[in-house]
Short mmCIF file of C-alpha atoms in Angstrom, two decimals:
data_model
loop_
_atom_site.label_atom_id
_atom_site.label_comp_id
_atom_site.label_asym_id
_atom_site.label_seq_id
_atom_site.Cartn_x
_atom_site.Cartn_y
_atom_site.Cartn_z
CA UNK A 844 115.20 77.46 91.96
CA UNK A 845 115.23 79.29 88.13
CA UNK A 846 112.68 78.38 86.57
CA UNK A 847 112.91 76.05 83.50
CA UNK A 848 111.86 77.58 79.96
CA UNK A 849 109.36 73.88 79.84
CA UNK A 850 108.14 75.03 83.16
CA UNK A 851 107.14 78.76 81.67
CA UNK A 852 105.48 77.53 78.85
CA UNK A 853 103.26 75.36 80.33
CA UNK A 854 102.04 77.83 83.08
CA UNK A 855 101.79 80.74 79.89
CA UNK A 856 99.62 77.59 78.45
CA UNK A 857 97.77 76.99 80.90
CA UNK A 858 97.01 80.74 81.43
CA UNK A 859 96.07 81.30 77.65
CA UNK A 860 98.92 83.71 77.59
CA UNK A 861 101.22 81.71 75.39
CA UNK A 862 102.00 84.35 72.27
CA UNK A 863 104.58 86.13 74.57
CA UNK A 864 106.61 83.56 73.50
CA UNK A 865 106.08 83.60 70.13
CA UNK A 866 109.34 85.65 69.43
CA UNK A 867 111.26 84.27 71.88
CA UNK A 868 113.24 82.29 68.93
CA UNK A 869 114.25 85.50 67.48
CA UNK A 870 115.50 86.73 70.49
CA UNK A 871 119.84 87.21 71.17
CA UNK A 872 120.18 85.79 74.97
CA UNK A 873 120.12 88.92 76.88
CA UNK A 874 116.55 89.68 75.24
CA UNK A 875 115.65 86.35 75.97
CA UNK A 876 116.56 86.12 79.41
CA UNK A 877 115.12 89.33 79.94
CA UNK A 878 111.56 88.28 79.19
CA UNK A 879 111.71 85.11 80.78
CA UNK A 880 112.60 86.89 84.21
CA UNK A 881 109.43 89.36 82.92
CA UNK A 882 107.06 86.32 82.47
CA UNK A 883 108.69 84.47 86.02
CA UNK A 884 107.34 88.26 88.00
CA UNK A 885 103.46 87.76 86.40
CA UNK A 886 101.11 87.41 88.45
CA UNK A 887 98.65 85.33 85.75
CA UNK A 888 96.08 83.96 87.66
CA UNK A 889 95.86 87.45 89.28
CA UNK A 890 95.61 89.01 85.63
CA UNK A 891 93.10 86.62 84.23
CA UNK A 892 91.35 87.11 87.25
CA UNK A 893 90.96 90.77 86.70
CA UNK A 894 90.24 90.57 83.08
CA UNK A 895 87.26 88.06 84.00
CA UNK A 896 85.54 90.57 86.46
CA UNK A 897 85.85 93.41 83.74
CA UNK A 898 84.74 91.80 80.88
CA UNK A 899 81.63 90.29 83.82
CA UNK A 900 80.98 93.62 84.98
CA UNK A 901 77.38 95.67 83.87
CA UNK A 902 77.19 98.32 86.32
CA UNK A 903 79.68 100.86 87.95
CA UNK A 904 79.20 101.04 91.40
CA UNK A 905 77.09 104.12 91.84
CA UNK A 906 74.73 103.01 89.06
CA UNK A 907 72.70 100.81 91.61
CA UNK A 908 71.58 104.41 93.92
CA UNK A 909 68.17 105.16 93.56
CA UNK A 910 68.46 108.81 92.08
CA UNK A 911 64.90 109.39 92.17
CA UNK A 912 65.16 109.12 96.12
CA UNK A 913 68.77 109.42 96.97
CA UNK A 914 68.59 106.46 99.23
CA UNK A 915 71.56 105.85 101.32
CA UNK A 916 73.60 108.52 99.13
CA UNK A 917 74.06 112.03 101.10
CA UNK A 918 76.39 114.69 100.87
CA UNK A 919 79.45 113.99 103.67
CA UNK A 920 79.33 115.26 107.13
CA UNK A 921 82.09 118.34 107.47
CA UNK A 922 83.41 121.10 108.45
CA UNK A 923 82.26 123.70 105.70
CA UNK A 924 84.12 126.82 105.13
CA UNK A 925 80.58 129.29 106.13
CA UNK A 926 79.74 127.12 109.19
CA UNK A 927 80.61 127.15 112.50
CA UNK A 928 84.05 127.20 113.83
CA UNK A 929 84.26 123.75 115.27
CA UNK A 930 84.14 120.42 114.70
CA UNK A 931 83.16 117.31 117.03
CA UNK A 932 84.22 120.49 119.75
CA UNK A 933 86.96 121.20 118.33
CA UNK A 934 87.72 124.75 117.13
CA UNK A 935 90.18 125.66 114.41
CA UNK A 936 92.45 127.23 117.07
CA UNK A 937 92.34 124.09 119.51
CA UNK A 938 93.38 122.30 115.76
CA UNK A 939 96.00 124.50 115.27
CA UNK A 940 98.10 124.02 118.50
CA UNK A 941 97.71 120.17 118.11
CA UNK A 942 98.71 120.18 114.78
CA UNK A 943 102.05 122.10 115.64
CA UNK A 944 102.13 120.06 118.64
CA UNK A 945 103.13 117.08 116.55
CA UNK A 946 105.03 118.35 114.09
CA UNK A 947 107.29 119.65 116.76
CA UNK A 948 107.20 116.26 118.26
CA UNK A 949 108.38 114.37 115.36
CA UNK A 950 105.39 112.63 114.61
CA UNK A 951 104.42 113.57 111.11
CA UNK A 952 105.41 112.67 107.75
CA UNK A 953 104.39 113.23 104.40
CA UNK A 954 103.94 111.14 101.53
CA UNK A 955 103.86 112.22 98.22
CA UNK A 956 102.85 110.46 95.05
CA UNK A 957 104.93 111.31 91.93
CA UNK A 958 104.98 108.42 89.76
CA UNK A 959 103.37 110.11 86.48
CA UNK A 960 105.46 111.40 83.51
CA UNK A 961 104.99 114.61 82.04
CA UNK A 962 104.22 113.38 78.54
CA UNK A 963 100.57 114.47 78.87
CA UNK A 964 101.89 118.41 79.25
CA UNK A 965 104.47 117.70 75.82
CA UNK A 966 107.31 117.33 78.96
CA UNK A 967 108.95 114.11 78.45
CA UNK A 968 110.49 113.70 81.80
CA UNK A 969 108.87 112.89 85.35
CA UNK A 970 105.91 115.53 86.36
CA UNK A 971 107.77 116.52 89.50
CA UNK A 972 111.27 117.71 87.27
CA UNK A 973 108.29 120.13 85.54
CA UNK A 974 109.76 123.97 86.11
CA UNK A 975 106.48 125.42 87.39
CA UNK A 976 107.24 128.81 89.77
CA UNK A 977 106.29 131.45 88.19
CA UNK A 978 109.19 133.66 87.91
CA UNK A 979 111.84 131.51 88.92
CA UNK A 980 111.16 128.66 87.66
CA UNK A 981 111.64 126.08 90.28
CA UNK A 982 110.20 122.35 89.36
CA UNK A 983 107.61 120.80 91.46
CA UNK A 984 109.82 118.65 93.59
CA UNK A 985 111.79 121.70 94.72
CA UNK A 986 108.54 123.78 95.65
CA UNK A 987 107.73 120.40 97.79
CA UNK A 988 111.07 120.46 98.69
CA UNK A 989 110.94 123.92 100.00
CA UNK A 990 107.94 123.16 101.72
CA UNK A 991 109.63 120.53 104.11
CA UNK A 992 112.15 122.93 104.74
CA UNK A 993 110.41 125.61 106.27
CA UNK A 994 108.14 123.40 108.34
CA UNK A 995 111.04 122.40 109.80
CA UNK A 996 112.51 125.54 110.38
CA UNK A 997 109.38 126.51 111.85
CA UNK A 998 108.89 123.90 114.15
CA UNK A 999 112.48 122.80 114.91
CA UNK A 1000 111.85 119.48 113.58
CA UNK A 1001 112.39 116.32 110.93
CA UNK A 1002 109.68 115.77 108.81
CA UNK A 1003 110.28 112.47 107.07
CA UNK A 1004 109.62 112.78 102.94
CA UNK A 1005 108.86 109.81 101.17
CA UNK A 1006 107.91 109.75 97.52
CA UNK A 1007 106.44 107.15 95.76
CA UNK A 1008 107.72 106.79 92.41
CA UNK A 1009 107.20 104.62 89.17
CA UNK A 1010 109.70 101.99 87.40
CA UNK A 1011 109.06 104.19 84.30
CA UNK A 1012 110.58 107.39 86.27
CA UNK A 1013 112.13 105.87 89.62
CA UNK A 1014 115.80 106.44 88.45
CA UNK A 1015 115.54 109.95 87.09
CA UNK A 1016 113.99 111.12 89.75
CA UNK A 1017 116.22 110.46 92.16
CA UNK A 1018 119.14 111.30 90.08
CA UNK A 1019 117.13 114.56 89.92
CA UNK A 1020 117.25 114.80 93.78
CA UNK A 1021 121.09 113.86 93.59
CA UNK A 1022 121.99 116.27 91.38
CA UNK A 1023 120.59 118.91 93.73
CA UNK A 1024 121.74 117.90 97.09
CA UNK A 1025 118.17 116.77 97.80
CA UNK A 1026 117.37 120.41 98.27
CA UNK A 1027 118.87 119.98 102.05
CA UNK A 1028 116.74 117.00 102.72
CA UNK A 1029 119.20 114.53 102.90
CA UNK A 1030 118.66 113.01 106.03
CA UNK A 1031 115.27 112.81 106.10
CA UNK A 1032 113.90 111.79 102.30
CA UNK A 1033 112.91 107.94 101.16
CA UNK A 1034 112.01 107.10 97.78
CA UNK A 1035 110.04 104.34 97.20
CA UNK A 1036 108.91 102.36 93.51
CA UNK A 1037 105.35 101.05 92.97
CA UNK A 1038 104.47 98.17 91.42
CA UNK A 1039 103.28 97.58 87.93
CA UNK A 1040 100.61 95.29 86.36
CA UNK A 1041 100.74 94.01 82.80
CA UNK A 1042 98.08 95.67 80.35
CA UNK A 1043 95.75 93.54 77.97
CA UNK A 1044 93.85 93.50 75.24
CA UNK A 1045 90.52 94.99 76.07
CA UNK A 1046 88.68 92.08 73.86
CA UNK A 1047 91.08 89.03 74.58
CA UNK A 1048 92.24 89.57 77.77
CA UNK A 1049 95.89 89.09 76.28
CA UNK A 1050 98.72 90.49 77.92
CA UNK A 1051 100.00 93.03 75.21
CA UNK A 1052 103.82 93.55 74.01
CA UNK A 1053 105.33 96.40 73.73
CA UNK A 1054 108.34 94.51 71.58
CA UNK A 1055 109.35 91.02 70.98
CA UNK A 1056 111.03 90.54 74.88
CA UNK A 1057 109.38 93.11 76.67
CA UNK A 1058 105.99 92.95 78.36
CA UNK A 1059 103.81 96.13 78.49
CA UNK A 1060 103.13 97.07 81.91
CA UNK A 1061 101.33 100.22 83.76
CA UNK A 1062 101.74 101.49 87.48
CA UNK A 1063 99.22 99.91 89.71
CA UNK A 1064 98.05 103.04 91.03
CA UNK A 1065 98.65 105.31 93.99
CA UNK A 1066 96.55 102.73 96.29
CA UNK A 1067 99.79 100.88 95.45
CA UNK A 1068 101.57 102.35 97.90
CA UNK A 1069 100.50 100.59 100.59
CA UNK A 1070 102.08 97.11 98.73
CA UNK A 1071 105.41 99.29 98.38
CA UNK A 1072 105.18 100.58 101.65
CA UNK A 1073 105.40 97.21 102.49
CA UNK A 1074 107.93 95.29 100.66
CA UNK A 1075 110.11 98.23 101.49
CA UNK A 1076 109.34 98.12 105.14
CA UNK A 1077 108.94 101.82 105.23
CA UNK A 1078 105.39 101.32 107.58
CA UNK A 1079 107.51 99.53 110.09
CA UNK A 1080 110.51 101.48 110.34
CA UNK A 1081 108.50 105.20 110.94
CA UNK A 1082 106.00 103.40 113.47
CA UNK A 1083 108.73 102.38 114.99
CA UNK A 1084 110.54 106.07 115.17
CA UNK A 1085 107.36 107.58 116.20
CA UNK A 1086 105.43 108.78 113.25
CA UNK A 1087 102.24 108.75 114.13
CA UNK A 1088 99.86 110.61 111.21
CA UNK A 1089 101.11 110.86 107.32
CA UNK A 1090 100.33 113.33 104.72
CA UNK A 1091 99.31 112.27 101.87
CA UNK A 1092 99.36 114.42 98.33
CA UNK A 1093 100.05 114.52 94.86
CA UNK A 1094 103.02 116.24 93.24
CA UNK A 1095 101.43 117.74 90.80
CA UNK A 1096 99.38 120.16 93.10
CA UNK A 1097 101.72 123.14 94.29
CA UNK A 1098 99.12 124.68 96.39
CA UNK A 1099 98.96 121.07 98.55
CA UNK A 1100 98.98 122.00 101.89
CA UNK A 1101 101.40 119.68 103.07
CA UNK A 1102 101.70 119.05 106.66
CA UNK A 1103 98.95 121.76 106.98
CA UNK A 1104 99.09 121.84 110.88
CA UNK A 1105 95.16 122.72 111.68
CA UNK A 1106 94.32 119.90 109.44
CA UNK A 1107 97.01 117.65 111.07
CA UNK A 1108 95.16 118.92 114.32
CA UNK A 1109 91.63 117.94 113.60
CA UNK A 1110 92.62 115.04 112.26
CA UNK A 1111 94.50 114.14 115.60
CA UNK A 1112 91.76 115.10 118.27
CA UNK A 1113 88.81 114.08 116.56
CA UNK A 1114 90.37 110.40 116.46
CA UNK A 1115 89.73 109.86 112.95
CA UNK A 1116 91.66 106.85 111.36
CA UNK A 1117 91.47 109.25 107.90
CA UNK A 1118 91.13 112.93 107.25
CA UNK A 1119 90.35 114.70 103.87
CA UNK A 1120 90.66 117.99 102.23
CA UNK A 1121 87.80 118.95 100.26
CA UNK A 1122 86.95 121.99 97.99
CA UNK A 1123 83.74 123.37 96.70
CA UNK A 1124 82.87 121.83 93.07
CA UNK A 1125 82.51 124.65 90.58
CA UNK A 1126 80.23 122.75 88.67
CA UNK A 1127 77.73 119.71 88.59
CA UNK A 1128 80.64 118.09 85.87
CA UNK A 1129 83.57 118.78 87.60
CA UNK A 1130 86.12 116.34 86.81
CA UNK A 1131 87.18 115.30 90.57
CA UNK A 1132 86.33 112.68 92.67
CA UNK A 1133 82.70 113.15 94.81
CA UNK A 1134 82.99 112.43 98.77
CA UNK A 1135 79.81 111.74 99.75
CA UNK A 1136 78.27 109.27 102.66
CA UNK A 1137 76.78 106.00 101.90
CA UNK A 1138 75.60 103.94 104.52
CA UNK A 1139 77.42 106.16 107.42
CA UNK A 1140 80.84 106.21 105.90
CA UNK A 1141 82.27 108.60 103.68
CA UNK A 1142 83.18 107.20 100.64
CA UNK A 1143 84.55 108.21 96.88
CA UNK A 1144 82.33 108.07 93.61
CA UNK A 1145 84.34 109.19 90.62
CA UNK A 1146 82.84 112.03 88.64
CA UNK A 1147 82.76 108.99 85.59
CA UNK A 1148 80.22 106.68 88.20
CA UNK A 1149 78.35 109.53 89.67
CA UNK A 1150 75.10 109.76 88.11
CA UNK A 1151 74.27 112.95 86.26
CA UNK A 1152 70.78 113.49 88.35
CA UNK A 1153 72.81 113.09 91.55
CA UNK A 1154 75.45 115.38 90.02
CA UNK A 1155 72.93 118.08 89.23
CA UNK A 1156 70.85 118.30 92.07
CA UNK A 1157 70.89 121.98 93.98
CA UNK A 1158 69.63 122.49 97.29
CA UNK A 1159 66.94 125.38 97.88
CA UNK A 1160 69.78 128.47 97.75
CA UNK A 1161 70.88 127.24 94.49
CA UNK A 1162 74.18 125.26 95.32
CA UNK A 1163 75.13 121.82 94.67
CA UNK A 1164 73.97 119.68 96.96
CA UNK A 1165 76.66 117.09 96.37
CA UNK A 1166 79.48 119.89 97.03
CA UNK A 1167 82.77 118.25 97.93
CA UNK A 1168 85.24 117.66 95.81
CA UNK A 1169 88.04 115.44 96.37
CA UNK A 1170 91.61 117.11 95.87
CA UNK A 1171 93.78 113.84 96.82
CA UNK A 1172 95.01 115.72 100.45
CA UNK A 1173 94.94 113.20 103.35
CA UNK A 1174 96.12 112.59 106.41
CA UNK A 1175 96.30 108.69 107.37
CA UNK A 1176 96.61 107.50 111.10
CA UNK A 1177 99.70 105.13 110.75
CA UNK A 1178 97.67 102.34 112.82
CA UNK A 1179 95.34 102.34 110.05
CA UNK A 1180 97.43 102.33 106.90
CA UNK A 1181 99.63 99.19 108.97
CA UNK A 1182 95.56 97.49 109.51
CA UNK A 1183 95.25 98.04 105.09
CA UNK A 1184 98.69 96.26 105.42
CA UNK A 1185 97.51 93.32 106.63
CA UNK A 1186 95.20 92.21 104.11
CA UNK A 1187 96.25 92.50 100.78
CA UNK A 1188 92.95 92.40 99.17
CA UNK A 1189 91.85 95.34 101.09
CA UNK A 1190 91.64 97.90 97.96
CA UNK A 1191 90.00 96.58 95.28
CA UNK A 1192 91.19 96.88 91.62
CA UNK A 1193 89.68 99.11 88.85
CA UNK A 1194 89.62 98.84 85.30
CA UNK A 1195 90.31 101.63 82.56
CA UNK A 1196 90.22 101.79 79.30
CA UNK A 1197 93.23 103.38 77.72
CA UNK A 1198 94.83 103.08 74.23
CA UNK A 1199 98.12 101.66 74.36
CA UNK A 1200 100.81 100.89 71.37
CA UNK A 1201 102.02 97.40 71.18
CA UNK A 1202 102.91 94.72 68.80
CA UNK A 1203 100.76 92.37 67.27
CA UNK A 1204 101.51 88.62 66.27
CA UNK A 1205 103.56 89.25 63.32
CA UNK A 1206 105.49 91.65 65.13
CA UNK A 1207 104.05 94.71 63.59
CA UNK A 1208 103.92 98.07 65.66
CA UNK A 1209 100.54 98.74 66.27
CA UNK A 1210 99.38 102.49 66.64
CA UNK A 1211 95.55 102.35 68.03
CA UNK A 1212 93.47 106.10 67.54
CA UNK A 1213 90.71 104.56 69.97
CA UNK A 1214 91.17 102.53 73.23
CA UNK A 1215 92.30 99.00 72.75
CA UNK A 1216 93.31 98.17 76.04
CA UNK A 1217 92.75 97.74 79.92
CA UNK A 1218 95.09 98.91 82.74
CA UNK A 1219 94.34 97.79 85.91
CA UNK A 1220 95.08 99.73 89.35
CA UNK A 1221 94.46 100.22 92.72
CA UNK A 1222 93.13 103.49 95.05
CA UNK A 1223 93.93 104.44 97.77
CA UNK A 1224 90.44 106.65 98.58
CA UNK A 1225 89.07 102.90 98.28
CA UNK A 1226 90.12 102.73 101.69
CA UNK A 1227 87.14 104.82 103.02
CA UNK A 1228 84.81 102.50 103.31
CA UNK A 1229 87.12 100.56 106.00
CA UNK A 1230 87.79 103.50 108.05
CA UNK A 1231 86.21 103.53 111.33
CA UNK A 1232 86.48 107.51 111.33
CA UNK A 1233 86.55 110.08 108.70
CA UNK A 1234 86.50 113.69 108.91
CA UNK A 1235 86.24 116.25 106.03
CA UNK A 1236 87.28 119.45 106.08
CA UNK A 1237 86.85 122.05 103.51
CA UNK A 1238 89.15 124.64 102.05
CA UNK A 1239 89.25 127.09 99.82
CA UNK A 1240 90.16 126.34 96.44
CA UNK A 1241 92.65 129.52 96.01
CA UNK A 1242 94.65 128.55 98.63
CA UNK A 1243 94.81 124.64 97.91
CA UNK A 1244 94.47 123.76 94.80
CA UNK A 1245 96.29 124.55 91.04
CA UNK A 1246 96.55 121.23 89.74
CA UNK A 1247 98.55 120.56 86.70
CA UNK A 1248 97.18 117.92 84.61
CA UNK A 1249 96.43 118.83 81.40
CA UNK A 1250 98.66 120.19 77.91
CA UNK A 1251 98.29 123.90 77.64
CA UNK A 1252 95.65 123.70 74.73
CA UNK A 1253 92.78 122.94 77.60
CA UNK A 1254 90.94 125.06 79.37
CA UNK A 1255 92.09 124.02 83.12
CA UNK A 1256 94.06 122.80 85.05
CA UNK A 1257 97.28 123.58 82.84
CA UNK A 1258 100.90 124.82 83.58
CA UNK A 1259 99.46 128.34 82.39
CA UNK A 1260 96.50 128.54 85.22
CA UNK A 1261 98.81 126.55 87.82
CA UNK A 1262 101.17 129.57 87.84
CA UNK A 1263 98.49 132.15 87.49
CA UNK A 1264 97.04 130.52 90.13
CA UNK A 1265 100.41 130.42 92.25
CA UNK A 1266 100.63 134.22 91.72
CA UNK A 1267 97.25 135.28 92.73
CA UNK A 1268 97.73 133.79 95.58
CA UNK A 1269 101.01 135.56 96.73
CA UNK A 1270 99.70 138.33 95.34
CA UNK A 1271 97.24 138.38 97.71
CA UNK A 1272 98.80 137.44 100.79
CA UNK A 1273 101.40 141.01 100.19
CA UNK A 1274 98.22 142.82 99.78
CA UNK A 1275 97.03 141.89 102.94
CA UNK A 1276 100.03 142.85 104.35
CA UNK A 1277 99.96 146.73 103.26
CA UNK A 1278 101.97 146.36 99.77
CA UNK A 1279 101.23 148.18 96.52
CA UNK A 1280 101.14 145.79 94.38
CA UNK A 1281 100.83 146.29 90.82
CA UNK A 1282 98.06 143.50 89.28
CA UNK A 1283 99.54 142.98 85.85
CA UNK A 1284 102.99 141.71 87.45
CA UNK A 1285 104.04 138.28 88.61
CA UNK A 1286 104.98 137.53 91.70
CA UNK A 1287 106.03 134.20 94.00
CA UNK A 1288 106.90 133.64 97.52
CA UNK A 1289 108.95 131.15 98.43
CA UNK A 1290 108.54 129.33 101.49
CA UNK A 1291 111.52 129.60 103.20
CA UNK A 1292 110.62 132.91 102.84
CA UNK A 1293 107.03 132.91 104.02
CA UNK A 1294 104.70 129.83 104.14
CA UNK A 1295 101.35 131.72 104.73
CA UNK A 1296 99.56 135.26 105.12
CA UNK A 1297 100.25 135.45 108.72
CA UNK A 1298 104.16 134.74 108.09
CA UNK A 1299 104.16 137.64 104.91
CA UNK A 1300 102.71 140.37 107.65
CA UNK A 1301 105.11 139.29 109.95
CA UNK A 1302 108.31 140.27 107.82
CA UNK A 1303 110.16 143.15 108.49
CA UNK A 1304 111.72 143.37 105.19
CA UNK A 1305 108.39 144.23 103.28
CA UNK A 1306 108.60 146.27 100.24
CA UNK A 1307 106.17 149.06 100.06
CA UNK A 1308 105.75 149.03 96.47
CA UNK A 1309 106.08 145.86 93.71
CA UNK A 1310 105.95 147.32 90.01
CA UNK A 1311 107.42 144.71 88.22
CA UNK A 1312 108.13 140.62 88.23
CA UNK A 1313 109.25 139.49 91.70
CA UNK A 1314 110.53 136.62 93.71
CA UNK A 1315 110.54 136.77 97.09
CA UNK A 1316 113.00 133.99 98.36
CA UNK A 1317 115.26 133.73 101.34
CA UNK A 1318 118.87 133.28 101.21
CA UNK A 1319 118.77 129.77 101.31
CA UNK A 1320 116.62 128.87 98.54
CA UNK A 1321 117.94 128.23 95.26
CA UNK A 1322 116.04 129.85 92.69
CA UNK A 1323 116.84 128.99 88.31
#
């Protein structure tokens, strides 16, 4: 049954939410309709709910460990780059053959996040459509693209891609994807949107508007997925055709090693419900994520919760003792993403301050210059704590990680170092195969044309000598 415009008021009433009526005389009937179906979708109890525990809350969760002692806080169990070549008994070669194992079985998928927009880097489209190859140029979805198409190559297999996007860029992005054929992936890509959740007032706890019939809203964060995953039945449908493990990344890493097979592997015969890519924190302030253990489980503590004493602390050689830094590479047991399925209250919600334009009262566009407002979202590395087994793994940073977050006036983690990055690293792997290879040129490798080191020795068609910009591609890759 619609609901009734007397029935809307009094739950908005009843709520304290009533001002997103207050145009709703001024409105033609399209407009009108359209934020009455806006106001039917909220969630309000859920919203006030959320509000209430922010405006409640003193402490961030790591403020309560004992820095003085480190009680119950210690760096994570892993496999570390300089130690021995197994873990649990198994050794990176054993990890290897299982990983391929199950790619060529069909049993791995990968699941990418890409809900952001560019707007951040000046780009005003979604972050995936953001040229980013070096030389030629290729966006971010078509490196990922490329990706999946050499791993199945490879291994004579489908590898199912499913992206998660946002309302704000859902369309466009697969429009993108249509445009382009789906880069050959056709037949084996899903996207799917994730939810939103309305912003408010960081003082009031009012839901803000973004115009007289339309309700601001934010994504609800990449622990989101697993609410998308559901109400598009995606978990069911690859359990059911045999997917057993799924990567999960970020679009906006290049370097991600997606469907890395000796990570797939470990994850796989160590029996561990989650597995996670670390790196080596360059520095005590790093802006990532922290894996650590707290009371025997690895967990996450945000480089904004982690105390600085913590942060700082070096072991006797000088390093950081809390070393790992998250890099948002998983690989999820499908069993255990279908348990977080089952209870909808399994990932808890965080709170952020962010400043957000809106209208106030009279109607007036307001332009904050400090935060005003709280979005509220969900993630998904606050599944940890529920895993019954977690292994971490650490990589090196070269060769997994050129993030590209920020607008080329920082420092890091730009479009500037991403390709720099991207080119060292091919760079390198010709190098190591016998080339000359002149250090103030560009190059880029794509990875139909060779995924890794091992694959660049293995070509016939090396060049002795590169002297000036190249792009190594194969004749099925499409190149701008």
């Amino acid at each position: 049954m619609t609901p009734t415009l007397s029935s809307i008021v009094e739950q908005l009433q009843q709520a304290g939410q009533s001002h997103l009526l207050g145009f709703v005389n001024q409105l033609d009937e399209t407009e009108r309709q359209s934020l009455l179906q806006q106001i039917v979708h909220l969630d309000l109890k859920l919203v006030n709910q959320l509000f209430a525990k922010h405006r409640d809350a003193t402490n961030p969760p790591a403020a309560n460990i004992d820095t003085t002692t480190n009680l119950g806080i210690t760096p994570p169990l892993a496999l570390r780059l300089e130690a021995a070549n197994t873990l649990s008994g198994v050794t990176r070669s054993q990890a290897l053959a299982e990983g391929e194992r199950l790619l060529r079985a069909g049993k791995v998928a990968a699941l990418i996040v890409a809900g952001g927009q560019g707007s951040r880097l000046g780009f005003d489209k979604p972050k995936g459509m953001l040229p980013i190859g070096p030389i030629s140029e290729r966006t971010l979805f078509e490196m990922l693209a490329h990706k999946i198409l050499a791993l199945q190559r490879d291994y004579e297999t489908t590898i199912p891609l499913l992206i998660m996007t946002s309302p704000s860029v859902h369309d466009e992005t697969v429009s993108y994807f249509e445009e382009h054929d789906y880069f050959g992936l056709s037949d084996s890509i899903e996207f799917f949107c994730q939810g939103t959740l309305p912003v408010v007032d960081s003082q009031s706890g009012q839901i803000l508007l973004q115009s007289p019939h339309t309700i601001t809203v934010s994504p609800n964060g990449h622990g989101g997925m697993i609410e998308a995953l559901v109400a598009d039945k995606l978990l069911d449908k690859y359990q059911q055709t045999g997917i057993e493990h799924f990567f999960f990344g970020q679009i906006d890493n290049p370097l991600s090693p997606t469907c890395c097979p000796e990570l797939i592997g470990f994850h796989s015969l160590t029996e561990s419900a989650v597995t996670l890519q670390a790196i080596a924190k360059q520095g005590a302030q790093d802006k990532t994520g922290n894996i650590v253990q707290m009371d025997c489980r690895i967990q996450m503590i945000e480089y904004t919760e982690m105390p600085t004493q913590l942060a700082q602390q070096t072991t006797p050689t000088g390093q950081l003792y809390f070393w790992a830094a998250n890099i948002a590479v998983h690989i999820f047991q499908t069993s255990f993403l279908q348990q977080l399925a089952q209870d909808p209250t399994a990932l808890p919600y965080h709170s952020a301050y962010k400043t957000v334009a809106h209208i106030d009262h009279l109607g007036n566009q307001i332009q904050p210059t400090e935060p005003n407002a709280i979005k509220f979202e969900r993630f998904i590395f606050d599944a940890l704590p529920l895993s019954p087994k977690t292994t971490v793994i650490e990589a090196d940073r070269k060769l997994v990680f050129a993030a590209v977050k920020n607008h080329a006036s920082a420092s890091f983690n730009t479009v500037d170092t991403c390709q720099q990055a991207i080119s060292t690293l091919h760079r390198n792997w010709l190098i190591a195969a016998g080339v000359r290879v002149d250090m103030n040129i560009k190059v880029e490798i794509d990875p139909c044309w060779a995924r890794n080191a091992k694959q660049v020795g293995e070509r016939s068609d090396l060049p002795q000598t590169i002297a000036t910009d190249t792009f190594l591609k194969s004749s099925r890759s499409t190149a701008r």
